[in-house]
Every structure is written in structure tokens, then in C-alpha cells.
């Protein structure tokens, strides 16, 4: 009996070690992140499609389409993200939006995108409930997927007949930014009728009456006030507008255990604000882990990635406003969105990979960039007509840095929609039917799935050291500690032979994750016979 108990104990101990190794394998620097626009991804609950009397007919793709948290949960349950190798999902803002519509010159527009906040402390019912957010985070975590929400501190939503402006000590409504220096980028409104939070101001302010009246009507005034008092006592911050918003946003960490924030319009806010926000986020992330030990995924810190519009990896750690240079990496950000990638992707594989490897292991060592091809507000995306979809996926998912798949990249979702104007073209409904019925879409999706899962299984792809092994045919290795892979691209179909002796030893069994075929290393070489021009080699024993 004692022998059986000992065997059982050793088995449990062994599994714990395996589990620990799996958890530690995740690395934000090599993450495979899926960015989705909540309202456009999937409608999982048609009962919440209309709220706050948002019934005016909007311009094409400028009203709420019905996507919600329930739809995201359904695709988590269906293993859609897992099959793509996704280990982090970035969701557009889900806090309560303005109730009315506005027209910025492109027709009647509602706040379907989530960037026009009315109340940071509540979720917008069009997107779902806090109960659903809890379910989403927990289900994602069980599948090793982190959740990154979107933080907007720079501005409120536009003023409409249903949405009064915040008080003057909270916001400015002019001037409009001219973007020719630091002050004219930060102390101004991005566009007309988008009130700018006075984030440079530390003066204490009272809560807006429209907000406290709302809380009283909803029966949560006392709890909200007590929670605010606890926050300000803890940090001894002045009761300035920016700190109220930090508190409301950090509550989603403390209550739900989200894993990161993408920071919207980061360069339009003084950088010290982000340093304070990062501290608050890390503190609450640690508190959540302490309070919920069974839900802890790993020891990774809270993740912050900033939208410093126009920043590119070539700028290394400094963004230049003309009259001032700012290092956002030293002010609360682990990563910045890389606006260079969509043009760099036109380089050859080796030019692209070696450039990023060199920068990420020197000037940006210990930091990362988030690479993207298409997004929700970049009107000049790579491959706008979706004619280079396989190449795009290959370069995105095999490049050093964090990869960002924008919803529909994997299914060639159209980026030009008849009747739509401006960024509405980039925000069409997810093309689920194409994935079911279109053979070319199915093939593209499979391509993304193979590359995505390989990337997720091997942090070395995004975070490891790159080395070209052969120029023609093109082979390279990536190594991060014990995680080692070899990749071949643009190869001949059929039999392919490569010398792997710099990475793998004789007798090792390797698997080509693209074809699924195994082969043994003999005399330092391996032979793969597959009908594909890509080989993804990983050690299996």
C-alpha cells in the first residue's frame, strides 16, 4: 500500500513539474495575439443588440452590429482561438459608451467600436455583462489564453443630446491638436467634439454629477464611493481626473484577473501618467493572483502595449515629437505597436527577420514590439486587396516580436466594403460563412493554424535568437534557452534535405509541424518529403 502511495505521489510530482514547465514556456515577447473588435466578431446574444434607444439608422458599418462577449465565449468554447495557436486575445473597449450618435463627416455613427466612453465603471450592455466577462476570462485562462482589454484615458466620448460633456475641470473641448510639437499633441482634442481629459493636471476634482446621479439610479453609489476612497487612501494620489479613470480601469484586473491592457492614444497623454497606471495595474494583478491562487496561469507580469501612433521599431526606444523625445518603454510600457511592420513586410524573409532580431536583442533588449498587418484604424494596411494572404501570414507569424492577428486576417475578411467610408471599411463583420464554404478561405485558415500553433508551442519564434542556416534554399533557426526550432521557406515541393547539426543531434526524432511528418537526424541531416514549400522542424524526442 505504501509503495502504491509513493508511486502515486511521484506521478503527481512529475505532472506538477510538467505543468510548471508548460506555464513557464509562455513569453509575452513571443506571444501570438488575436485582436478583435467586439461588436464585429460574433453575435452570441441577440437579446442585447439594442440598448439606450440606439435605434437611429447609422451609416454603413457605423452602427452596432451585435457582436458581444457571448460570441467571443462561444468561439473560445469551439477552440477557434486554440486552433489558431492564440495565447492572448486583445478586445476593444467594452465599458459603457455614449448613448447617442454623432457625425464626424462620414455619416451617423454610434460608439460600436468602444472608444467613446461614458462610464468607465460599467460595461456597455450591447457588449455584455460583468458576469459574462468573468466567464470569458476564466474560460480563456483554462485554455492558456490571456485576455488584454483596451484602456482609454485620453478622452471621453463625443457630446450628443443624450451625452452631456464632462465638467470643465475634467476635460477641454478645444483647441484641436495640430501635432507639430509635444504640447500640441497632448493638451488638445484629437478631433472636434472629442473632449480631452486634462491628464497633465493634478488638481483634485469632484465626480461629475451626471455620473453620481447615474450610480444612485443604478443603486451602486455607496459601493462606488467606498471603493474610490479605498483606492485614494492606498495610493495617496490627488483626486485628479486621470486617477479616477486609472482606478476604474484597474478594477477589471482586481475583479476579473485580466492579463494586460493595450493603451489607446498613448502619445496624447503625458508619459508619467502611464508610469503611474503601470504601477496600479501591477499592484492589482499581484493582488488578484494572491487572492485567486488556483487561477494563476504563470509568473508573467501584467502586460502593457502602447499605441504611440507612428512609432516604428526603427526608432528603437525614443519617439520624437519634434521638440521632445519620449521613451515610453521607461514609462510603463513593455511593448509598443510597431507601425513599421506593414512596410517592412515587403522585405525578403532574411532582411525582415535579421533586422528585427538585431534590434530586439540590442537597443530593445528586454522589451518588445507588436507587429501587425492590418488594424481597426490604419487606413493603409498591408495587402488591402488580400492578394498576398499566405505570404502575409507567414511573415507575421514567423517574425521576431509579438504577432497580432487582426480578426479576419486568417480568413481574408474584406477590407473594402461597398458604401462604407473611412475606417468603417476596416471594421466589417467577421466572415464566418467563408470559413465554412470557401475552399481558398479554408486553406488560408489552415495555413494560419499551422503557423500559429507552431509559434505558440515555441516562444523561440518570437523571442529567441535568429540565425540563417542556408540562403538558398532558405533555412533558419530560432533558439531560446532549450526551445530550438528550424524553419525552411520557399522550398521545393517533395523531398527536402537540410543539415541540422548546429541545432539538433544525430538520432533525434524531429517533426515537421507543417506536414505532420516525422524524420530522424542521420549524419547531421534530415530529410522531409512533403507536398508543401514550408517546413517547421521541432524536436519530439
Short mmCIF file of C-alpha atoms in Angstrom, two decimals:
data_model
loop_
_atom_site.label_atom_id
_atom_site.label_comp_id
_atom_site.label_asym_id
_atom_site.label_seq_id
_atom_site.Cartn_x
_atom_site.Cartn_y
_atom_site.Cartn_z
CA UNK A 1 0.00 0.00 0.00
CA UNK A 2 2.81 2.40 0.93
CA UNK A 3 4.51 1.56 -2.37
CA UNK A 4 1.33 2.47 -4.30
CA UNK A 5 1.03 5.76 -2.41
CA UNK A 6 4.67 6.56 -3.18
CA UNK A 7 4.16 5.80 -6.88
CA UNK A 8 1.05 7.99 -6.94
CA UNK A 9 2.89 10.82 -5.18
CA UNK A 10 5.79 10.65 -7.66
CA UNK A 11 3.32 10.68 -10.56
CA UNK A 12 1.63 13.79 -9.18
CA UNK A 13 5.01 15.42 -8.57
CA UNK A 14 6.07 14.62 -12.13
CA UNK A 15 2.88 16.08 -13.56
CA UNK A 16 3.35 19.23 -11.46
CA UNK A 17 6.83 19.64 -12.88
CA UNK A 18 5.47 19.22 -16.38
CA UNK A 19 2.71 21.71 -15.69
CA UNK A 20 5.18 24.21 -14.27
CA UNK A 21 7.34 23.87 -17.36
CA UNK A 22 4.35 24.47 -19.62
CA UNK A 23 3.35 27.58 -17.70
CA UNK A 24 6.87 29.00 -17.81
CA UNK A 25 7.05 28.41 -21.56
CA UNK A 26 4.76 31.37 -22.24
CA UNK A 27 6.64 34.55 -23.05
CA UNK A 28 4.92 37.86 -23.83
CA UNK A 29 7.82 38.72 -26.14
CA UNK A 30 6.81 35.87 -28.42
CA UNK A 31 3.05 35.91 -27.88
CA UNK A 32 0.54 35.19 -30.63
CA UNK A 33 -2.16 37.77 -30.02
CA UNK A 34 -5.59 37.96 -31.67
CA UNK A 35 -7.13 41.43 -31.90
CA UNK A 36 -10.88 41.57 -32.35
CA UNK A 37 -13.49 44.29 -32.47
CA UNK A 38 -16.12 43.03 -30.06
CA UNK A 39 -19.14 44.37 -31.96
CA UNK A 40 -17.98 42.89 -35.27
CA UNK A 41 -16.66 39.49 -34.24
CA UNK A 42 -19.68 37.34 -33.39
CA UNK A 43 -23.22 37.95 -32.17
CA UNK A 44 -23.74 35.40 -29.43
CA UNK A 45 -26.77 37.02 -27.78
CA UNK A 46 -29.30 38.79 -29.99
CA UNK A 47 -31.30 39.91 -26.95
CA UNK A 48 -28.73 42.63 -26.15
CA UNK A 49 -28.48 44.11 -29.64
CA UNK A 50 -30.38 47.33 -28.88
CA UNK A 51 -29.87 49.42 -25.73
CA UNK A 52 -30.28 53.06 -24.71
CA UNK A 53 -32.66 53.65 -27.62
CA UNK A 54 -29.85 53.38 -30.16
CA UNK A 55 -32.31 52.94 -32.98
CA UNK A 56 -31.37 55.66 -35.50
CA UNK A 57 -30.26 54.27 -38.85
CA UNK A 58 -26.49 54.66 -38.96
CA UNK A 59 -24.24 55.00 -41.98
CA UNK A 60 -22.83 51.77 -43.47
CA UNK A 61 -20.96 49.82 -40.76
CA UNK A 62 -21.26 52.73 -38.32
CA UNK A 63 -23.91 51.31 -36.04
CA UNK A 64 -23.94 48.40 -33.62
CA UNK A 65 -23.88 45.08 -35.48
CA UNK A 66 -24.49 42.81 -32.48
CA UNK A 67 -21.12 41.30 -31.63
CA UNK A 68 -20.65 40.67 -27.91
CA UNK A 69 -18.79 38.85 -25.15
CA UNK A 70 -21.09 35.85 -25.54
CA UNK A 71 -19.94 35.49 -29.14
CA UNK A 72 -16.28 35.51 -28.04
CA UNK A 73 -17.05 32.93 -25.35
CA UNK A 74 -18.67 30.68 -27.95
CA UNK A 75 -15.54 30.77 -30.10
CA UNK A 76 -13.36 30.05 -27.05
CA UNK A 77 -15.58 27.04 -26.36
CA UNK A 78 -15.30 25.98 -30.02
CA UNK A 79 -11.48 26.08 -29.74
CA UNK A 80 -11.32 28.60 -32.56
CA UNK A 81 -8.54 30.54 -30.85
CA UNK A 82 -6.73 27.43 -29.61
CA UNK A 83 -6.68 26.00 -33.13
CA UNK A 84 -5.01 29.22 -34.29
CA UNK A 85 -2.35 28.95 -31.60
CA UNK A 86 -3.62 32.10 -29.94
CA UNK A 87 -2.34 32.64 -26.40
CA UNK A 88 -3.67 36.19 -25.91
CA UNK A 89 -6.81 37.99 -27.09
CA UNK A 90 -6.99 41.77 -27.27
CA UNK A 91 -10.58 43.01 -27.06
CA UNK A 92 -11.68 46.52 -27.97
CA UNK A 93 -13.09 48.58 -25.06
CA UNK A 94 -16.24 47.15 -23.51
CA UNK A 95 -17.03 49.88 -20.95
CA UNK A 96 -20.28 51.83 -21.25
CA UNK A 97 -20.31 54.03 -24.33
CA UNK A 98 -22.13 57.24 -25.16
CA UNK A 99 -25.82 56.56 -25.79
CA UNK A 100 -26.29 58.89 -28.75
CA UNK A 101 -24.70 59.13 -32.16
CA UNK A 102 -22.51 61.73 -33.81
CA UNK A 103 -21.43 62.59 -37.34
CA UNK A 104 -17.76 63.26 -37.99
CA UNK A 105 -18.36 63.77 -41.68
CA UNK A 106 -18.85 60.10 -42.53
CA UNK A 107 -22.49 59.73 -41.52
CA UNK A 108 -24.33 58.90 -38.31
CA UNK A 109 -22.01 56.90 -36.08
CA UNK A 110 -22.65 55.10 -32.80
CA UNK A 111 -19.89 54.03 -30.39
CA UNK A 112 -19.84 50.41 -31.60
CA UNK A 113 -16.03 50.42 -31.53
CA UNK A 114 -15.81 51.10 -27.79
CA UNK A 115 -13.54 54.16 -27.81
CA UNK A 116 -16.20 56.73 -26.81
CA UNK A 117 -16.57 56.22 -23.06
CA UNK A 118 -19.48 57.47 -20.98
CA UNK A 119 -18.85 55.48 -17.77
CA UNK A 120 -15.60 53.58 -17.17
CA UNK A 121 -17.06 51.76 -14.15
CA UNK A 122 -19.75 49.90 -16.11
CA UNK A 123 -19.89 47.59 -19.11
CA UNK A 124 -21.97 48.55 -22.09
CA UNK A 125 -24.95 46.17 -22.30
CA UNK A 126 -24.51 45.92 -26.06
CA UNK A 127 -21.25 44.10 -25.35
CA UNK A 128 -22.43 42.05 -22.40
CA UNK A 129 -22.35 41.81 -18.61
CA UNK A 130 -19.69 41.57 -15.94
CA UNK A 131 -20.86 38.01 -15.31
CA UNK A 132 -20.05 37.22 -18.94
CA UNK A 133 -16.68 38.95 -18.70
CA UNK A 134 -15.86 36.75 -15.70
CA UNK A 135 -16.88 33.66 -17.64
CA UNK A 136 -14.84 34.75 -20.67
CA UNK A 137 -11.65 35.34 -18.68
CA UNK A 138 -11.98 32.08 -16.76
CA UNK A 139 -12.67 30.00 -19.87
CA UNK A 140 -9.82 31.66 -21.75
CA UNK A 141 -7.41 31.04 -18.89
CA UNK A 142 -8.34 27.36 -18.74
CA UNK A 143 -7.14 27.11 -22.33
CA UNK A 144 -3.93 29.06 -21.71
CA UNK A 145 -5.23 32.23 -23.34
CA UNK A 146 -4.61 35.61 -21.73
CA UNK A 147 -7.10 38.49 -22.01
CA UNK A 148 -5.94 42.00 -22.89
CA UNK A 149 -8.51 44.79 -22.59
CA UNK A 150 -8.26 48.23 -24.16
CA UNK A 151 -7.70 51.29 -21.93
CA UNK A 152 -8.75 54.80 -22.94
CA UNK A 153 -7.67 57.57 -20.56
CA UNK A 154 -7.08 60.31 -23.11
CA UNK A 155 -10.69 61.25 -23.86
CA UNK A 156 -14.38 60.71 -23.19
CA UNK A 157 -16.93 60.08 -25.91
CA UNK A 158 -18.34 62.89 -28.07
CA UNK A 159 -21.02 65.21 -26.74
CA UNK A 160 -24.53 64.41 -28.01
CA UNK A 161 -28.06 65.40 -26.90
CA UNK A 162 -28.07 62.21 -24.80
CA UNK A 163 -24.49 62.61 -23.55
CA UNK A 164 -23.56 65.87 -21.80
CA UNK A 165 -19.96 66.98 -21.66
CA UNK A 166 -17.89 66.17 -18.57
CA UNK A 167 -17.17 69.18 -16.29
CA UNK A 168 -14.59 71.77 -17.31
CA UNK A 169 -12.15 70.67 -14.62
CA UNK A 170 -12.19 67.17 -16.16
CA UNK A 171 -11.96 67.93 -19.88
CA UNK A 172 -11.09 70.51 -22.51
CA UNK A 173 -13.11 70.83 -25.69
CA UNK A 174 -10.54 72.93 -27.55
CA UNK A 175 -8.10 73.51 -29.16
CA UNK A 176 -7.87 70.69 -31.69
CA UNK A 177 -4.43 69.09 -31.91
CA UNK A 178 -2.07 70.28 -34.62
CA UNK A 179 0.53 67.58 -33.81
CA UNK A 180 3.52 69.83 -34.53
CA UNK A 181 5.05 69.54 -31.04
CA UNK A 182 4.52 67.79 -27.72
CA UNK A 183 2.03 70.24 -26.22
CA UNK A 184 0.03 70.42 -29.45
CA UNK A 185 -0.24 66.65 -29.33
CA UNK A 186 -1.15 66.20 -25.67
CA UNK A 187 -3.05 69.27 -24.42
CA UNK A 188 -5.70 69.32 -27.13
CA UNK A 189 -8.56 67.31 -28.62
CA UNK A 190 -7.72 64.67 -31.20
CA UNK A 191 -10.62 65.85 -33.35
CA UNK A 192 -13.53 68.23 -32.90
CA UNK A 193 -16.15 67.09 -30.37
CA UNK A 194 -13.94 64.56 -28.60
CA UNK A 195 -13.41 66.06 -25.12
CA UNK A 196 -9.84 65.63 -23.94
CA UNK A 197 -9.19 64.53 -20.35
CA UNK A 198 -6.83 67.01 -18.65
CA UNK A 199 -4.31 64.30 -17.86
CA UNK A 200 -1.49 66.82 -17.28
CA UNK A 201 -3.47 68.35 -14.39
CA UNK A 202 -3.07 67.04 -10.83
CA UNK A 203 -5.74 69.31 -9.36
CA UNK A 204 -8.40 67.47 -7.31
CA UNK A 205 -11.81 67.39 -8.96
CA UNK A 206 -15.27 66.34 -7.86
CA UNK A 207 -17.04 63.48 -9.53
CA UNK A 208 -19.37 64.63 -12.33
CA UNK A 209 -22.93 64.97 -11.07
CA UNK A 210 -24.22 63.12 -14.11
CA UNK A 211 -22.10 60.15 -13.03
CA UNK A 212 -23.08 60.13 -9.35
CA UNK A 213 -26.74 60.57 -10.31
CA UNK A 214 -26.40 57.61 -12.63
CA UNK A 215 -24.84 55.46 -9.90
CA UNK A 216 -27.61 56.40 -7.48
CA UNK A 217 -30.23 55.43 -10.03
CA UNK A 218 -28.46 52.11 -10.55
CA UNK A 219 -28.18 51.50 -6.80
CA UNK A 220 -24.40 51.43 -6.60
CA UNK A 221 -23.46 54.92 -5.43
CA UNK A 222 -22.33 53.91 -1.93
CA UNK A 223 -20.23 50.96 -3.08
CA UNK A 224 -18.56 53.00 -5.82
CA UNK A 225 -17.71 55.83 -3.41
CA UNK A 226 -16.29 53.47 -0.80
CA UNK A 227 -14.20 51.73 -3.44
CA UNK A 228 -12.83 55.08 -4.61
CA UNK A 229 -11.96 56.07 -1.05
CA UNK A 230 -10.02 52.83 -0.58
CA UNK A 231 -8.09 53.46 -3.79
CA UNK A 232 -7.10 57.04 -2.96
CA UNK A 233 -6.11 56.11 0.59
CA UNK A 234 -3.92 53.31 -0.75
CA UNK A 235 -2.00 55.39 -3.30
CA UNK A 236 -2.30 58.89 -1.85
CA UNK A 237 -2.89 60.22 -5.35
CA UNK A 238 -4.63 63.57 -5.68
CA UNK A 239 -8.23 63.16 -6.78
CA UNK A 240 -7.42 64.28 -10.30
CA UNK A 241 -9.47 63.09 -13.25
CA UNK A 242 -6.80 60.74 -14.56
CA UNK A 243 -6.56 58.87 -11.26
CA UNK A 244 -10.28 58.24 -11.10
CA UNK A 245 -10.05 56.64 -14.53
CA UNK A 246 -7.00 54.60 -13.55
CA UNK A 247 -8.96 53.26 -10.62
CA UNK A 248 -11.95 52.26 -12.72
CA UNK A 249 -9.78 50.52 -15.30
CA UNK A 250 -7.67 48.69 -12.72
CA UNK A 251 -10.85 47.30 -11.15
CA UNK A 252 -11.15 44.96 -14.13
CA UNK A 253 -7.79 43.47 -13.13
CA UNK A 254 -8.66 43.08 -9.46
CA UNK A 255 -12.13 41.69 -10.10
CA UNK A 256 -11.67 39.57 -13.21
CA UNK A 257 -7.94 38.86 -13.48
CA UNK A 258 -7.39 40.25 -16.98
CA UNK A 259 -3.76 39.91 -18.05
CA UNK A 260 -2.96 43.12 -19.86
CA UNK A 261 -4.00 46.45 -21.30
CA UNK A 262 -3.50 47.85 -24.76
CA UNK A 263 -3.25 51.60 -24.17
CA UNK A 264 -5.13 53.74 -26.66
CA UNK A 265 -3.78 57.13 -27.86
CA UNK A 266 -0.74 56.79 -25.60
CA UNK A 267 1.25 59.65 -27.13
CA UNK A 268 -1.58 62.11 -26.47
CA UNK A 269 -1.07 61.77 -22.71
CA UNK A 270 1.95 62.84 -20.65
CA UNK A 271 4.20 59.81 -20.22
CA UNK A 272 4.26 59.98 -16.40
CA UNK A 273 0.57 59.07 -16.42
CA UNK A 274 1.44 55.70 -17.93
CA UNK A 275 4.12 55.05 -15.33
CA UNK A 276 1.54 55.59 -12.59
CA UNK A 277 -1.01 53.45 -14.42
CA UNK A 278 1.51 50.64 -14.82
CA UNK A 279 2.20 50.61 -11.07
CA UNK A 280 -1.51 50.44 -10.28
CA UNK A 281 -2.02 47.63 -12.79
CA UNK A 282 0.90 45.58 -11.47
CA UNK A 283 -0.24 46.03 -7.86
CA UNK A 284 -3.76 44.88 -8.65
CA UNK A 285 -2.51 41.99 -10.78
CA UNK A 286 -0.39 40.77 -7.88
CA UNK A 287 -3.35 41.19 -5.54
CA UNK A 288 -5.60 39.19 -7.88
CA UNK A 289 -3.05 36.37 -8.02
CA UNK A 290 -2.71 36.36 -4.25
CA UNK A 291 -6.48 36.26 -3.78
CA UNK A 292 -7.01 33.64 -6.50
CA UNK A 293 -4.04 31.24 -6.38
CA UNK A 294 -5.90 28.47 -8.24
CA UNK A 295 -6.48 30.78 -11.22
CA UNK A 296 -2.86 31.88 -11.68
CA UNK A 297 -1.56 31.00 -15.14
CA UNK A 298 2.12 31.80 -14.64
CA UNK A 299 4.56 34.31 -13.20
CA UNK A 300 4.34 36.68 -16.16
CA UNK A 301 3.82 40.31 -15.15
CA UNK A 302 0.85 42.39 -16.24
CA UNK A 303 1.28 43.22 -19.93
CA UNK A 304 1.08 46.74 -21.32
CA UNK A 305 1.34 47.60 -25.00
CA UNK A 306 1.00 51.18 -26.18
CA UNK A 307 -0.45 52.76 -29.27
CA UNK A 308 2.06 55.51 -29.94
CA UNK A 309 0.72 56.31 -33.37
CA UNK A 310 3.52 56.36 -35.91
CA UNK A 311 6.12 54.60 -33.72
CA UNK A 312 8.20 52.02 -35.52
CA UNK A 313 10.86 49.57 -34.41
CA UNK A 314 13.50 51.58 -36.30
CA UNK A 315 13.02 54.37 -33.74
CA UNK A 316 14.24 51.95 -31.07
CA UNK A 317 13.21 53.33 -27.66
CA UNK A 318 12.60 57.00 -28.45
CA UNK A 319 9.60 58.64 -30.05
CA UNK A 320 10.31 62.11 -31.44
CA UNK A 321 7.68 64.87 -31.15
CA UNK A 322 9.98 67.38 -32.83
CA UNK A 323 10.64 69.44 -29.72
CA UNK A 324 10.83 66.50 -27.31
CA UNK A 325 11.79 62.84 -27.35
CA UNK A 326 9.94 60.39 -25.08
CA UNK A 327 10.95 56.89 -24.00
CA UNK A 328 7.63 55.13 -23.40
CA UNK A 329 9.42 51.88 -22.58
CA UNK A 330 10.72 53.60 -19.43
CA UNK A 331 7.28 54.92 -18.60
CA UNK A 332 5.06 51.92 -18.09
CA UNK A 333 5.20 50.05 -21.39
CA UNK A 334 6.71 46.65 -22.07
CA UNK A 335 5.76 46.82 -25.73
CA UNK A 336 4.67 49.32 -28.38
CA UNK A 337 2.63 48.73 -31.51
CA UNK A 338 5.04 48.62 -34.44
CA UNK A 339 3.80 50.77 -37.31
CA UNK A 340 6.90 49.86 -39.36
CA UNK A 341 5.93 46.24 -39.84
CA UNK A 342 3.35 46.73 -42.59
CA UNK A 343 6.10 48.23 -44.79
CA UNK A 344 8.96 46.06 -43.51
CA UNK A 345 6.96 43.01 -44.54
CA UNK A 346 7.84 43.87 -48.15
CA UNK A 347 11.46 42.95 -47.39
CA UNK A 348 12.80 39.47 -48.03
CA UNK A 349 12.43 36.93 -45.24
CA UNK A 350 16.03 37.25 -44.13
CA UNK A 351 16.13 41.05 -44.31
CA UNK A 352 13.00 41.23 -42.18
CA UNK A 353 13.94 38.56 -39.65
CA UNK A 354 17.57 39.60 -39.16
CA UNK A 355 16.64 43.29 -38.77
CA UNK A 356 14.10 42.57 -36.05
CA UNK A 357 16.35 40.04 -34.34
CA UNK A 358 19.18 42.54 -34.17
CA UNK A 359 17.07 45.38 -32.76
CA UNK A 360 15.14 43.25 -30.24
CA UNK A 361 18.36 41.81 -28.82
CA UNK A 362 20.25 45.10 -28.58
CA UNK A 363 18.52 48.50 -28.38
CA UNK A 364 15.19 46.92 -27.38
CA UNK A 365 16.57 44.09 -25.26
CA UNK A 366 14.09 43.18 -22.53
CA UNK A 367 11.27 44.95 -24.39
CA UNK A 368 9.17 44.02 -27.39
CA UNK A 369 7.13 45.36 -30.29
CA UNK A 370 3.73 44.25 -31.52
CA UNK A 371 3.75 43.55 -35.25
CA UNK A 372 0.60 43.90 -37.33
CA UNK A 373 -0.51 43.82 -40.95
CA UNK A 374 -3.99 45.28 -40.63
CA UNK A 375 -5.86 47.04 -37.83
CA UNK A 376 -9.03 48.91 -36.98
CA UNK A 377 -7.72 52.42 -37.64
CA UNK A 378 -4.86 52.13 -40.12
CA UNK A 379 -6.27 53.16 -43.47
CA UNK A 380 -3.18 51.90 -45.31
CA UNK A 381 -2.94 48.27 -44.28
CA UNK A 382 -0.64 45.73 -45.89
CA UNK A 383 -2.31 43.83 -48.72
CA UNK A 384 -5.56 45.79 -48.62
CA UNK A 385 -6.96 43.75 -51.51
CA UNK A 386 -6.00 40.44 -49.86
CA UNK A 387 -3.83 39.18 -52.75
CA UNK A 388 -0.77 38.17 -50.67
CA UNK A 389 -2.54 36.47 -47.79
CA UNK A 390 -0.28 33.39 -47.42
CA UNK A 391 2.90 35.46 -47.56
CA UNK A 392 1.41 37.90 -45.05
CA UNK A 393 0.59 35.16 -42.59
CA UNK A 394 3.99 33.51 -42.94
CA UNK A 395 5.92 36.72 -42.33
CA UNK A 396 3.70 37.88 -39.47
CA UNK A 397 3.74 34.60 -37.56
CA UNK A 398 7.45 33.86 -38.05
CA UNK A 399 8.83 37.34 -37.35
CA UNK A 400 10.60 38.19 -34.10
CA UNK A 401 8.38 40.17 -31.73
CA UNK A 402 4.75 39.82 -30.73
CA UNK A 403 2.40 38.87 -33.59
CA UNK A 404 -1.04 40.49 -33.85
CA UNK A 405 -3.65 38.78 -35.99
CA UNK A 406 -6.48 41.25 -36.63
CA UNK A 407 -9.77 39.40 -36.80
CA UNK A 408 -10.24 38.12 -40.33
CA UNK A 409 -6.58 38.21 -41.38
CA UNK A 410 -6.79 34.41 -41.18
CA UNK A 411 -9.88 34.34 -43.43
CA UNK A 412 -9.12 37.23 -45.80
CA UNK A 413 -12.01 39.27 -44.46
CA UNK A 414 -12.61 42.11 -46.96
CA UNK A 415 -11.10 45.49 -46.08
CA UNK A 416 -13.13 47.43 -48.64
CA UNK A 417 -16.91 47.41 -48.26
CA UNK A 418 -19.37 48.94 -50.70
CA UNK A 419 -20.97 52.05 -49.25
CA UNK A 420 -18.60 52.27 -46.26
CA UNK A 421 -16.45 55.34 -45.66
CA UNK A 422 -13.11 55.68 -43.91
CA UNK A 423 -12.21 53.29 -41.13
CA UNK A 424 -15.61 51.57 -41.35
CA UNK A 425 -14.05 49.55 -44.21
CA UNK A 426 -11.59 48.05 -41.73
CA UNK A 427 -14.34 47.08 -39.31
CA UNK A 428 -16.64 44.78 -41.27
CA UNK A 429 -18.39 41.78 -39.74
CA UNK A 430 -16.30 38.63 -39.39
CA UNK A 431 -16.73 36.44 -42.50
CA UNK A 432 -17.66 33.20 -40.76
CA UNK A 433 -19.53 31.82 -43.77
CA UNK A 434 -16.38 31.99 -45.91
CA UNK A 435 -14.56 29.77 -43.43
CA UNK A 436 -17.31 27.17 -43.85
CA UNK A 437 -17.89 27.27 -47.61
CA UNK A 438 -14.95 28.88 -49.45
CA UNK A 439 -12.11 26.40 -50.24
CA UNK A 440 -9.46 29.13 -50.55
CA UNK A 441 -10.52 30.58 -47.19
CA UNK A 442 -10.29 27.14 -45.61
CA UNK A 443 -6.75 26.71 -46.97
CA UNK A 444 -5.68 30.11 -45.68
CA UNK A 445 -7.17 29.38 -42.26
CA UNK A 446 -5.31 26.07 -42.13
CA UNK A 447 -2.07 27.89 -43.00
CA UNK A 448 -2.60 30.32 -40.11
CA UNK A 449 -3.49 27.45 -37.79
CA UNK A 450 -0.32 25.50 -38.54
CA UNK A 451 1.96 28.51 -38.19
CA UNK A 452 0.07 29.87 -35.18
CA UNK A 453 0.23 26.64 -33.20
CA UNK A 454 3.91 26.24 -34.03
CA UNK A 455 4.55 29.77 -32.79
CA UNK A 456 2.53 29.19 -29.60
CA UNK A 457 4.41 25.97 -28.89
CA UNK A 458 7.76 27.64 -29.39
CA UNK A 459 8.41 31.04 -27.73
CA UNK A 460 11.75 30.99 -29.57
CA UNK A 461 9.92 32.06 -32.75
CA UNK A 462 9.09 35.49 -31.37
CA UNK A 463 11.59 35.85 -28.52
CA UNK A 464 14.58 33.70 -29.46
CA UNK A 465 17.79 34.35 -31.40
CA UNK A 466 17.58 34.13 -35.16
CA UNK A 467 20.30 32.64 -37.38
CA UNK A 468 20.20 31.95 -41.10
CA UNK A 469 21.47 28.43 -41.81
CA UNK A 470 21.18 28.50 -45.59
CA UNK A 471 20.42 31.31 -48.02
CA UNK A 472 19.22 29.16 -50.91
CA UNK A 473 17.22 27.13 -50.13
CA UNK A 474 16.28 29.37 -47.22
CA UNK A 475 16.57 27.79 -43.76
CA UNK A 476 16.94 29.46 -40.36
CA UNK A 477 16.95 28.55 -36.70
CA UNK A 478 15.48 30.20 -33.63
CA UNK A 479 16.74 29.37 -30.16
CA UNK A 480 15.52 30.47 -26.74
CA UNK A 481 17.20 28.51 -23.95
CA UNK A 482 16.14 24.88 -24.56
CA UNK A 483 13.48 25.76 -27.11
CA UNK A 484 15.02 25.19 -30.54
CA UNK A 485 13.43 25.10 -33.98
CA UNK A 486 14.49 25.13 -37.63
CA UNK A 487 12.30 26.58 -40.37
CA UNK A 488 12.53 26.34 -44.16
CA UNK A 489 10.64 28.68 -46.50
CA UNK A 490 10.07 28.86 -50.26
CA UNK A 491 11.37 25.31 -50.63
CA UNK A 492 10.82 22.86 -53.47
CA UNK A 493 7.84 20.58 -53.21
CA UNK A 494 8.59 16.93 -52.47
CA UNK A 495 11.88 15.76 -50.95
CA UNK A 496 13.82 18.35 -48.94
CA UNK A 497 17.19 17.75 -47.23
CA UNK A 498 18.82 20.07 -44.70
CA UNK A 499 21.81 19.99 -42.38
CA UNK A 500 20.54 20.48 -38.82
CA UNK A 501 23.73 19.67 -36.93
CA UNK A 502 24.09 23.19 -35.49
CA UNK A 503 20.81 22.71 -33.61
CA UNK A 504 19.86 19.02 -33.39
CA UNK A 505 21.98 15.92 -32.67
CA UNK A 506 22.16 12.62 -34.51
CA UNK A 507 19.43 10.22 -33.52
CA UNK A 508 16.91 12.88 -32.57
CA UNK A 509 13.40 12.49 -33.94
CA UNK A 510 12.10 15.72 -35.43
CA UNK A 511 8.59 16.58 -36.54
CA UNK A 512 7.65 18.88 -39.37
CA UNK A 513 4.73 20.71 -37.80
CA UNK A 514 3.51 21.89 -41.22
CA UNK A 515 3.11 18.46 -42.85
CA UNK A 516 2.90 16.41 -39.66
CA UNK A 517 5.70 14.08 -40.81
CA UNK A 518 8.50 12.77 -38.58
CA UNK A 519 12.12 12.15 -39.51
CA UNK A 520 15.33 11.09 -37.77
CA UNK A 521 18.57 13.06 -37.77
CA UNK A 522 21.20 10.96 -39.55
CA UNK A 523 24.73 12.21 -40.17
CA UNK A 524 23.62 15.68 -39.15
CA UNK A 525 20.92 15.83 -41.79
CA UNK A 526 17.21 15.33 -42.03
CA UNK A 527 15.01 14.52 -44.99
CA UNK A 528 11.40 15.66 -45.26
CA UNK A 529 9.16 14.56 -48.11
CA UNK A 530 6.08 16.79 -48.19
CA UNK A 531 3.82 18.49 -50.76
CA UNK A 532 4.46 21.90 -49.15
CA UNK A 533 7.13 24.58 -49.59
CA UNK A 534 7.33 25.20 -45.82
CA UNK A 535 8.98 23.05 -43.17
CA UNK A 536 8.65 23.71 -39.41
CA UNK A 537 11.04 21.42 -37.53
CA UNK A 538 10.67 20.72 -33.82
CA UNK A 539 12.17 18.05 -31.59
CA UNK A 540 9.76 15.40 -30.34
CA UNK A 541 12.30 13.06 -28.70
#
